[in-house]
mmCIF file of C-alpha atoms (C1' of nucleotides) in Angstrom:
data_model
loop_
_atom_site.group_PDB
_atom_site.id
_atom_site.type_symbol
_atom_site.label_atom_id
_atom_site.label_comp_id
_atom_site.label_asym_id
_atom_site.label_seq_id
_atom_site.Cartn_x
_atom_site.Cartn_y
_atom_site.Cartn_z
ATOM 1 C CA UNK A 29 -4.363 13.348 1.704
ATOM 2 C CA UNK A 30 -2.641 9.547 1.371
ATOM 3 C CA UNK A 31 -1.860 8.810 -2.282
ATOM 4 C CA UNK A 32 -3.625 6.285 -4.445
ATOM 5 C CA UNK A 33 -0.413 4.235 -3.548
ATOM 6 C CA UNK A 34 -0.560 4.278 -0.395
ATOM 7 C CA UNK A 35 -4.219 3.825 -0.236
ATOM 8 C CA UNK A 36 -3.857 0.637 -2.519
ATOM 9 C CA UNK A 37 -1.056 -0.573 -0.447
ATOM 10 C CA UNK A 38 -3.736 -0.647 2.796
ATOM 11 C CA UNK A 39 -6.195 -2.348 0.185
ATOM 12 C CA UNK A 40 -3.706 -5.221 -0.390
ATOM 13 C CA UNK A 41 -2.678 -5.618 2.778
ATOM 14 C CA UNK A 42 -5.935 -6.137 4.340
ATOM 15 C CA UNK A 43 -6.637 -9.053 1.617
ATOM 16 C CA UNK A 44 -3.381 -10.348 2.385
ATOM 17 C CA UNK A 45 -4.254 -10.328 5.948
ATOM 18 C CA UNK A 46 -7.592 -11.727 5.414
ATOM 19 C CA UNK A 47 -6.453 -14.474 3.617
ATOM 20 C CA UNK A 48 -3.486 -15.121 5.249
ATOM 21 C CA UNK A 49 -4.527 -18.713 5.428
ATOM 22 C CA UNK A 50 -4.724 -20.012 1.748
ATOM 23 C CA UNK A 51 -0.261 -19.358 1.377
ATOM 24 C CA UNK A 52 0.489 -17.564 -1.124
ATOM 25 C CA UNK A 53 -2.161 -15.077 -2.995
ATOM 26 C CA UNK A 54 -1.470 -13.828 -6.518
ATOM 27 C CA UNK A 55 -0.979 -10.172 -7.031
ATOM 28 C CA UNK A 56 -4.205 -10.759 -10.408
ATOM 29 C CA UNK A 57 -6.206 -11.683 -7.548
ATOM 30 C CA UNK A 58 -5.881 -8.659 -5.632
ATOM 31 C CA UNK A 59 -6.315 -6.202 -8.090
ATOM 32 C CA UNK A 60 -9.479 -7.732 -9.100
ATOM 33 C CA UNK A 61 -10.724 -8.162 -5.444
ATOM 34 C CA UNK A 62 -9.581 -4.324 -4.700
ATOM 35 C CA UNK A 63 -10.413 -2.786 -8.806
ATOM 36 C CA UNK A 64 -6.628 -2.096 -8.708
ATOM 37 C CA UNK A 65 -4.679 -1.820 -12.045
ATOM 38 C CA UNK A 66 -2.424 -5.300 -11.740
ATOM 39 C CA UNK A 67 0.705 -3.306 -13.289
ATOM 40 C CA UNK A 68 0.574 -0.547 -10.334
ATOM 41 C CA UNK A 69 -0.243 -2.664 -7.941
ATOM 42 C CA UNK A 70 2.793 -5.116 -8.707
ATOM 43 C CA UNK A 71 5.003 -1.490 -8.047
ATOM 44 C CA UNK A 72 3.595 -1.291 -4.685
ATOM 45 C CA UNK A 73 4.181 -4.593 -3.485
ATOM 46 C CA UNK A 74 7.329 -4.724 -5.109
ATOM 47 C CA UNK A 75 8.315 -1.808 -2.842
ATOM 48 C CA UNK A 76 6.485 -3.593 0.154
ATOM 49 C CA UNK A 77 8.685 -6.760 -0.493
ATOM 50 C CA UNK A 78 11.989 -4.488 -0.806
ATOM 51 C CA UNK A 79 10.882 -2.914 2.412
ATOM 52 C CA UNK A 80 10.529 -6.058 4.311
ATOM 53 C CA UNK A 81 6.707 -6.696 4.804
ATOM 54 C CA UNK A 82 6.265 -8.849 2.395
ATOM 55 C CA UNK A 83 7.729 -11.877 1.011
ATOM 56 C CA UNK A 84 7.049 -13.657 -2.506
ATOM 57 C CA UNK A 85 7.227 -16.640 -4.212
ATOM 58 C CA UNK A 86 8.113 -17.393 -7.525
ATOM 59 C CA UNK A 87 6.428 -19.896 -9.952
ATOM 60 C CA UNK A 88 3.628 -21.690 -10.349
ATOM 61 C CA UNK A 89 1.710 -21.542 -6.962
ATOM 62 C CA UNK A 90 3.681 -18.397 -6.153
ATOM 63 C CA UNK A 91 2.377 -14.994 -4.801
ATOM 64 C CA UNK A 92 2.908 -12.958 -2.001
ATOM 65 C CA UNK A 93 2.122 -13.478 1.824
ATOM 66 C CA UNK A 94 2.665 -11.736 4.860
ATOM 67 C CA UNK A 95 6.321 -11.773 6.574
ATOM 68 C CA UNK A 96 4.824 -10.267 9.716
ATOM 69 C CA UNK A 97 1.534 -10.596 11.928
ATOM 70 C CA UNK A 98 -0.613 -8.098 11.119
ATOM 71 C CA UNK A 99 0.000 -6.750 14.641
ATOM 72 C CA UNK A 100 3.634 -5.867 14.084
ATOM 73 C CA UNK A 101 2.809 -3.582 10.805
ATOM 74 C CA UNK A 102 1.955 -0.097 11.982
ATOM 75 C CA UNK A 103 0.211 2.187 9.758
ATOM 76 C CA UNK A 104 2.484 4.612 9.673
ATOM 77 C CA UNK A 105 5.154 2.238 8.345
ATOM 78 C CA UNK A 106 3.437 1.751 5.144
ATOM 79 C CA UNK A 107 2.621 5.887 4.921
ATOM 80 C CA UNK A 108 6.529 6.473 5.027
ATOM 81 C CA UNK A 109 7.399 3.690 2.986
ATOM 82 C CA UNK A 110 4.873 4.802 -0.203
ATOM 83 C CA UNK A 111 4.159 8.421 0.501
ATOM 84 C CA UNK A 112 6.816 9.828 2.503
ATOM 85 C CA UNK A 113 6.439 12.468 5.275
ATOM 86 C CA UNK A 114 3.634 12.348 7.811
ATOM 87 C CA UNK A 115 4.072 15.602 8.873
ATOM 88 C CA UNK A 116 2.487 18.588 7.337
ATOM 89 C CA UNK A 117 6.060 20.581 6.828
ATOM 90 C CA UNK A 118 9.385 19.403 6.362
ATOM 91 C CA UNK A 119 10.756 21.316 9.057
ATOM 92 C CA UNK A 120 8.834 19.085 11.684
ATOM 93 C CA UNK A 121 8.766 15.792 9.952
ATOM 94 C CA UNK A 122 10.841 13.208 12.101
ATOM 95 C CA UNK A 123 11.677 11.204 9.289
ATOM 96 C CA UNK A 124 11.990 13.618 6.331
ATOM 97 C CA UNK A 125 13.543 16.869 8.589
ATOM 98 C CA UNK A 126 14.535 19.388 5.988
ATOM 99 C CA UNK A 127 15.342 22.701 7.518
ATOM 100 C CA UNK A 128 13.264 25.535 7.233
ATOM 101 C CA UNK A 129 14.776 28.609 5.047
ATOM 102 C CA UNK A 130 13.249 32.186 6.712
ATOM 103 C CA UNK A 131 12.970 30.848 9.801
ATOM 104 C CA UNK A 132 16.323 32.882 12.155
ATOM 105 C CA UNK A 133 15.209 29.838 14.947
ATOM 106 C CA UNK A 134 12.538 27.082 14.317
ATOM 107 C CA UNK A 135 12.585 26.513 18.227
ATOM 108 C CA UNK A 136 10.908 30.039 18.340
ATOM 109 C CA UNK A 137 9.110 29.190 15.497
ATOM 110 C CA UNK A 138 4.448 29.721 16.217
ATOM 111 C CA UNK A 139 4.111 27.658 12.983
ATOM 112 C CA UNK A 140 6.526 25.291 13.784
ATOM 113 C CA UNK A 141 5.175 24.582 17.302
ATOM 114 C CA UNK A 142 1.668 24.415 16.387
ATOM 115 C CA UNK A 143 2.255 21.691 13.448
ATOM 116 C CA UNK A 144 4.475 19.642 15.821
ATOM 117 C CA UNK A 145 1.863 19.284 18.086
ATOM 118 C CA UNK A 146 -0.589 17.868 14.805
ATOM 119 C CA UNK A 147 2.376 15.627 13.711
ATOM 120 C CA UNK A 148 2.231 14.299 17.616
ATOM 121 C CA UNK A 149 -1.233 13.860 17.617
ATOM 122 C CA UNK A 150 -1.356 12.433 14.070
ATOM 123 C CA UNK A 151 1.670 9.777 15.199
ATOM 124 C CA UNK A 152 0.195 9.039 18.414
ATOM 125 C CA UNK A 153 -2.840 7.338 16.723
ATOM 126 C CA UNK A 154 -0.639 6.221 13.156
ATOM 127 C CA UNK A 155 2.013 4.390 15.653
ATOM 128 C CA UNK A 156 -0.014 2.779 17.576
ATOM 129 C CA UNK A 157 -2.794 1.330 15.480
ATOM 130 C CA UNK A 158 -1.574 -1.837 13.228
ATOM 131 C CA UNK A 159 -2.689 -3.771 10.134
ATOM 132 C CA UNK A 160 -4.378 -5.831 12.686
ATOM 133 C CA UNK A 161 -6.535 -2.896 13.917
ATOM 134 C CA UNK A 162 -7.988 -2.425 10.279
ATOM 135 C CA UNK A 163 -9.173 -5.339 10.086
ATOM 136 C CA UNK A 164 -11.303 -6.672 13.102
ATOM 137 C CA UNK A 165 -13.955 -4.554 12.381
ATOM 138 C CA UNK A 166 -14.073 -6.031 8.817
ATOM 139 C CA UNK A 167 -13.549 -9.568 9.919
ATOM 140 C CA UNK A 168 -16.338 -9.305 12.545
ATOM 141 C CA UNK A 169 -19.016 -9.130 10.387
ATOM 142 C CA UNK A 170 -17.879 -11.371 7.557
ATOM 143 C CA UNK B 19 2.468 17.622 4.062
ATOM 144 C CA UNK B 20 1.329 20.914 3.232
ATOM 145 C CA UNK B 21 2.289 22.559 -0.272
ATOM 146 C CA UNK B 22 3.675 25.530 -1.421
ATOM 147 C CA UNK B 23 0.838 27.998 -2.125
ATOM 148 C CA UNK B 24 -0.834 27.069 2.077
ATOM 149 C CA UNK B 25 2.841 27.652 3.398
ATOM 150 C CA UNK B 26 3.656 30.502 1.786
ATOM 151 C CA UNK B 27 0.056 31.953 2.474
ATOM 152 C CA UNK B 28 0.690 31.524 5.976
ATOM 153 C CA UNK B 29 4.017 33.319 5.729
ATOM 154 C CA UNK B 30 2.427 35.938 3.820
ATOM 155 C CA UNK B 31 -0.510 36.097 6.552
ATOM 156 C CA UNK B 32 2.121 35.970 9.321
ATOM 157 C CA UNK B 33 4.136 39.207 7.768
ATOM 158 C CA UNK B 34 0.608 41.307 7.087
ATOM 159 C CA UNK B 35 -0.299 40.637 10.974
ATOM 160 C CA UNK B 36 2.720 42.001 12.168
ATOM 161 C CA UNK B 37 3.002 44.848 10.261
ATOM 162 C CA UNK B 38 -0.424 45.621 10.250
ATOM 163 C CA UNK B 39 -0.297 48.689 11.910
ATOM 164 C CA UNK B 40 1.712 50.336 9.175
ATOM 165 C CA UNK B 41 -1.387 50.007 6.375
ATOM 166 C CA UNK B 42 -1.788 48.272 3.240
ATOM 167 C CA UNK B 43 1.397 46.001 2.644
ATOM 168 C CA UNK B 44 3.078 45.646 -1.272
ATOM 169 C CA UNK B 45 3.329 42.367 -2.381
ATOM 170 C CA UNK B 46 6.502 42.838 -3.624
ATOM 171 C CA UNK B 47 7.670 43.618 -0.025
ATOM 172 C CA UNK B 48 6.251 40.524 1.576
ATOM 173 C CA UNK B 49 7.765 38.468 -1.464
ATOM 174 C CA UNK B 50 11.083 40.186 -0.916
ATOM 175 C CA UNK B 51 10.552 39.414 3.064
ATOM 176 C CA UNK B 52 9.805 35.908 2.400
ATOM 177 C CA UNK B 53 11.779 34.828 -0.437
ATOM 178 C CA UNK B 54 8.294 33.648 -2.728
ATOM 179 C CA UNK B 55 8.430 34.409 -6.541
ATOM 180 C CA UNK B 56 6.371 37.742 -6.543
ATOM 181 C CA UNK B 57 3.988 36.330 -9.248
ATOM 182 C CA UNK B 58 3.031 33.417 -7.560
ATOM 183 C CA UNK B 59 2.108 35.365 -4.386
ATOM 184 C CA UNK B 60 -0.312 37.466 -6.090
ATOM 185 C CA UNK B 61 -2.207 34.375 -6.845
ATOM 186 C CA UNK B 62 -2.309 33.301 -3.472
ATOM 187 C CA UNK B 63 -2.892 36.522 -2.143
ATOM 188 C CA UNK B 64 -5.973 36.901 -4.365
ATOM 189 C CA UNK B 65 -7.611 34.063 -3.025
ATOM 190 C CA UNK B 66 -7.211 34.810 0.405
ATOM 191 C CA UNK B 67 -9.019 38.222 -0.327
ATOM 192 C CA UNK B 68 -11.425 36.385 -2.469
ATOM 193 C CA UNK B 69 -12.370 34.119 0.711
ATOM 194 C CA UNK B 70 -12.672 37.675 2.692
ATOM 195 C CA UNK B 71 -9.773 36.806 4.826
ATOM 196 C CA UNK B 72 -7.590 40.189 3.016
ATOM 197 C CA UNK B 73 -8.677 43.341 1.694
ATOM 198 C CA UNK B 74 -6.389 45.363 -0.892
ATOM 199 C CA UNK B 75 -5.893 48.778 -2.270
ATOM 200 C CA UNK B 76 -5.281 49.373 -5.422
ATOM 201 C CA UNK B 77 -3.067 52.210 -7.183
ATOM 202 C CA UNK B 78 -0.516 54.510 -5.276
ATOM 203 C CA UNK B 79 -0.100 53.942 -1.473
ATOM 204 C CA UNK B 80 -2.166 50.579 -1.871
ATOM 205 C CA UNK B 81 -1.252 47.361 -0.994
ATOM 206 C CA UNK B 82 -3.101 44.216 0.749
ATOM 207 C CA UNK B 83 -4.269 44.054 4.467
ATOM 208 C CA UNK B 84 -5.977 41.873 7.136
ATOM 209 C CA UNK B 85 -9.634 42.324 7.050
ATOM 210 C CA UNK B 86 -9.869 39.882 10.075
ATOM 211 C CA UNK B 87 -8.001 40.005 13.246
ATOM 212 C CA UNK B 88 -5.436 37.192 13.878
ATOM 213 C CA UNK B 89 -7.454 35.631 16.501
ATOM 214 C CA UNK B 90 -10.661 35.184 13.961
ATOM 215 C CA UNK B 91 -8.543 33.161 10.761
ATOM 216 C CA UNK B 92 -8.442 29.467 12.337
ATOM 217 C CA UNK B 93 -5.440 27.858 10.796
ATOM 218 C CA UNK B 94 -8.001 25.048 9.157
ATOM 219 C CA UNK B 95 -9.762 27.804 7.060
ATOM 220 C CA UNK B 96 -6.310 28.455 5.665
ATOM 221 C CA UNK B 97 -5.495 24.843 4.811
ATOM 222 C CA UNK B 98 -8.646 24.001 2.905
ATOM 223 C CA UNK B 99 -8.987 27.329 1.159
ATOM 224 C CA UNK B 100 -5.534 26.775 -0.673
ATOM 225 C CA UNK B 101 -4.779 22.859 -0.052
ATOM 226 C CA UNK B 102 -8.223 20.796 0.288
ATOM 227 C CA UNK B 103 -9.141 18.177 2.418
ATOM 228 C CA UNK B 104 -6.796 18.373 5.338
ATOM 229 C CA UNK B 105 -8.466 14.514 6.105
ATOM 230 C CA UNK B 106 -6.277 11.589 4.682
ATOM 231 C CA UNK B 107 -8.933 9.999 2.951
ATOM 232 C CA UNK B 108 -12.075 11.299 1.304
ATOM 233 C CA UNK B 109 -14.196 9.174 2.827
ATOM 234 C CA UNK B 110 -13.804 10.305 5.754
ATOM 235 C CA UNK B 111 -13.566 14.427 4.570
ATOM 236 C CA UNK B 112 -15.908 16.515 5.939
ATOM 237 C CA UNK B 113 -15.838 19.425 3.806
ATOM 238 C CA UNK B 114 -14.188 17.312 0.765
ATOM 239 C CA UNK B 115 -16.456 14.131 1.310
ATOM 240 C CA UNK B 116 -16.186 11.161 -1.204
ATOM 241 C CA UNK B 117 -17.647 7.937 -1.116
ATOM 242 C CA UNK B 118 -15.403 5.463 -1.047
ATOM 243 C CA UNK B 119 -15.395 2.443 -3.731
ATOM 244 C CA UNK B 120 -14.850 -1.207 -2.531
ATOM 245 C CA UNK B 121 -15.897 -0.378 0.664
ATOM 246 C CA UNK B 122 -19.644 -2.230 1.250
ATOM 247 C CA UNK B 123 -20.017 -0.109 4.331
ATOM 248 C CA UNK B 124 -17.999 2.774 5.468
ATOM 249 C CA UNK B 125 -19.657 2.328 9.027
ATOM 250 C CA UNK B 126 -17.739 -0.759 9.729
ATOM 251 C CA UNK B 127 -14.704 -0.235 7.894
ATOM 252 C CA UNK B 128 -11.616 -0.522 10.203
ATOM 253 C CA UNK B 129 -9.461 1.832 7.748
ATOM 254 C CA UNK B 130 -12.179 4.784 7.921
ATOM 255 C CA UNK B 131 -12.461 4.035 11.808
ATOM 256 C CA UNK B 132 -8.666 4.972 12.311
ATOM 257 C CA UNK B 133 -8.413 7.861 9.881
ATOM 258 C CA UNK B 134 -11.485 9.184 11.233
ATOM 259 C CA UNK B 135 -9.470 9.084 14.838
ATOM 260 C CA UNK B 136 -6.963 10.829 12.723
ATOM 261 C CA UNK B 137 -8.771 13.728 11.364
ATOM 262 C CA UNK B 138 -10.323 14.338 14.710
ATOM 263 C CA UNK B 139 -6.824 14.718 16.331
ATOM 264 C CA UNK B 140 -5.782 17.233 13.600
ATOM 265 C CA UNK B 141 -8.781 19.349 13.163
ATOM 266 C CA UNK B 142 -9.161 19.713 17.039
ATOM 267 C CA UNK B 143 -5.909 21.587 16.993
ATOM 268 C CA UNK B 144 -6.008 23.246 13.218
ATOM 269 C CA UNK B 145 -9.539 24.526 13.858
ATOM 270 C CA UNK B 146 -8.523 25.972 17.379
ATOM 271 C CA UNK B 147 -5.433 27.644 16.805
ATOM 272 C CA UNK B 148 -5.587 30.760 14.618
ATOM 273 C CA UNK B 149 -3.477 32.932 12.928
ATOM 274 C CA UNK B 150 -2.916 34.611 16.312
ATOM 275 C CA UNK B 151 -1.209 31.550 17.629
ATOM 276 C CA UNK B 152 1.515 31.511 15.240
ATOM 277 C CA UNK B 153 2.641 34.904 15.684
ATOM 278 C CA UNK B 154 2.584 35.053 19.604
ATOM 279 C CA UNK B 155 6.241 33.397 20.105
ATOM 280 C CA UNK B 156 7.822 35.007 17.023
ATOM 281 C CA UNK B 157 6.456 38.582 18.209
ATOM 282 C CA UNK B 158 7.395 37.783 22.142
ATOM 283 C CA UNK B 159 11.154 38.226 20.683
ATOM 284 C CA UNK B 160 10.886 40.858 18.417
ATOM 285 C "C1'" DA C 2 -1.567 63.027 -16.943
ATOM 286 C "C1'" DT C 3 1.328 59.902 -14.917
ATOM 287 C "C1'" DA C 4 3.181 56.520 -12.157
ATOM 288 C "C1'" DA C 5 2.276 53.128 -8.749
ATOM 289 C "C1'" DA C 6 -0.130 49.183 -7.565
ATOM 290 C "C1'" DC C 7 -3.418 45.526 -7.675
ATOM 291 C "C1'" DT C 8 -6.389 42.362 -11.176
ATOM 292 C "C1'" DC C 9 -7.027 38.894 -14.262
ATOM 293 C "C1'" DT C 10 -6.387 35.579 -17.886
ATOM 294 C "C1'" DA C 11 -3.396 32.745 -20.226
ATOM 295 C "C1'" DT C 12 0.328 29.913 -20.494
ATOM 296 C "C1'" DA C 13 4.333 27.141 -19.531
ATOM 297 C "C1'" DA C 14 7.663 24.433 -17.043
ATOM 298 C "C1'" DA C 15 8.386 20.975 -13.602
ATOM 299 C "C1'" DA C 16 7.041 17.423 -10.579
ATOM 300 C "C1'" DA C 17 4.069 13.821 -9.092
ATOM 301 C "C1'" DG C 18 0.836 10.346 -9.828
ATOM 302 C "C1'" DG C 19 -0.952 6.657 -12.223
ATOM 303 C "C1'" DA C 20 -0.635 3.189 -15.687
ATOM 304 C "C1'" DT C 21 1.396 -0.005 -19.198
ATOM 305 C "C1'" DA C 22 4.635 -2.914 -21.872
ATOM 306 C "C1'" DG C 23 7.671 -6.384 -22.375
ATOM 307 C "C1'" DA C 24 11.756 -8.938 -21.583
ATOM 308 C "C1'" DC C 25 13.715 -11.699 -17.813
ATOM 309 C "C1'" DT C 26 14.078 -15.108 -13.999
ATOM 310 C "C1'" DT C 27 12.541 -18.719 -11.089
ATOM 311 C "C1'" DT C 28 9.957 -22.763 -9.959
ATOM 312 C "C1'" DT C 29 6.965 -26.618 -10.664
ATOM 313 C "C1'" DT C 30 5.491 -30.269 -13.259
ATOM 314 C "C1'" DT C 31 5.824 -33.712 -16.554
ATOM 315 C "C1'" DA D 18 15.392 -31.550 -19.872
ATOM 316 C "C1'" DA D 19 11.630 -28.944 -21.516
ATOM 317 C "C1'" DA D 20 7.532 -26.435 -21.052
ATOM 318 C "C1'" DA D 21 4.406 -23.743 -18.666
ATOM 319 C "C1'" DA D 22 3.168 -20.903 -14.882
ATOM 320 C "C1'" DA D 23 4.107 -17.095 -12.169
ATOM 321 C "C1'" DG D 24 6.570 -13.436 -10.231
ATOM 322 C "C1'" DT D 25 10.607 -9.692 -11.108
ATOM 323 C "C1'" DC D 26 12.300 -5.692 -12.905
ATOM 324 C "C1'" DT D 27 13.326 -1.813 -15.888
ATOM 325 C "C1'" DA D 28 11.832 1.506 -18.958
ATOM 326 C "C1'" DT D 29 8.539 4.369 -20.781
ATOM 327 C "C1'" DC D 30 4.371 7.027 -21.298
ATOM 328 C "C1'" DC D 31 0.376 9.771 -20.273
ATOM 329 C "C1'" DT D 32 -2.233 12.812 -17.293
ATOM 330 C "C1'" DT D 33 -2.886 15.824 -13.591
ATOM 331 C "C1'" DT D 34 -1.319 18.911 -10.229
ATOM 332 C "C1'" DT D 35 1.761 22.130 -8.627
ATOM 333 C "C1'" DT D 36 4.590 25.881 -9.113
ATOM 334 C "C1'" DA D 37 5.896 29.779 -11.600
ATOM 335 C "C1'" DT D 38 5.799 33.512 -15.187
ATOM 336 C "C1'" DA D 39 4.070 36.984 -18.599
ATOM 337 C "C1'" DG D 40 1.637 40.735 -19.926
ATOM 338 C "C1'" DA D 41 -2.295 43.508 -20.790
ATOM 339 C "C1'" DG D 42 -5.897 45.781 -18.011
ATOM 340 C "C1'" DT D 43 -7.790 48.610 -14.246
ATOM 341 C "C1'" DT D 44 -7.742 51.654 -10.358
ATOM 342 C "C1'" DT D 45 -6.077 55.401 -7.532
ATOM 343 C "C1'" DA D 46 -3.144 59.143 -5.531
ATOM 344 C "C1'" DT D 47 -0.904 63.077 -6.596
#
DNA sequence: ATAAACTCTATAAAAAGGATAGACTTTTTT
DNA sequence: AAAAAAGTCTATCCTTTTTATAGAGTTTAT
């Protein structure tokens, strides 16, 4: 299961997205739009910022705006970035590898194989599908 | 990612299988075996046989023991007996279902379209591969 | 009767998640 | 130059979940 950060972070960046038009958008307005708790949610796009997503402006008629097209932000970008591994054990996460202890040969390893082939499956749709992919179906009908 | 109670279940599962021709197994042998603090295994092991996956004897010569064979324990039952949801929202759970807030409708929401795609991926190969699965390779070299 | 072994309830320590406060910095406007 | 608006950043706190432990109770074989 994503973490409320994570799932926040998806909530921002869609109204981000959405309103990429009007410059800059103010982190109060966000956590109203999205009931998010404006302290947390200033965290999260802190880390967004650091991470090079977003960018921000300071002052009056500041905020925070997009740095990329929707297109170029996968998913699983911001799931590494806020909650860490994708993978469902550390000793087949591509990103977070830690070895596995009790295991003579992980390349022998049932368990091993069979959640490599989840994390593969998992990636293959997380990789490919962008920012810009969670939101057409939302924009068509607005 | 998976935590520490549905990984060490499946290690525990993994050591009964094999050595379930030699009757009910001590806890303290598969916690010796597997390096898992011998109280916290009991736990887990309780509420596998609680689910009706294991059976145990109690008193002298006792012990726990596969009331299933390895073929019948699909790796999902094991995942959402001990973890929960193995979805990455709850919206789009099927056995941990939650309606999702801030979402008008869940049938055009781009976010619940994807992780829908996701959970599909996942549970096609968690609900197909069983207990069985994960032992074949490590047995082939025993 | 006794020792071996699982059962069960309670509790505690540690980690993660979620939330808040407040001082600080930058920018715009006047 | 000063004031006000707005974001930045660090520190702290509270709650929940996860992980782990303790110990008394119950069952069974011998």
């Amino acid at each position: 299961m994503l973490s409320k950060k994570t799932q926040y972070a998806f909530h921002a960046l869609i109204h981000l997205a959405e309103n990429a038009d009007k410059g800059p958008i103010l982190i109060s307005e966000i956590a109203q739009e999205k009931s998010i708790s404006i302290k947390f949610l200033e965290n999260i796009l802190l880390e967004l910022k650091n991470a090079g997503i977003l960018g921000s402006k300071k002052g009056k008629g500041g905020g925070y705006y997009l740095l990329k097209t929707p297109k170029e932000i996968p998913l699983a970008k911001i799931i590494r970035l806020l909650d860490g591994a994708i993978a469902l054990l550390p000793c087949v996460s591509l990103n977070y590898y830690e070895r596995c202890e009790n295991c003579r040969d992980e390349a022998v390893c049932g368990l091993n194989d069979v959640m490599s082939k989840v994390r593969d499956a998992t990636l293959k749709i997380l990789e490919n599908k962008t920012l810009k992919d969670i939101l057409t179906r939302n924009v068509s009908i607005l």
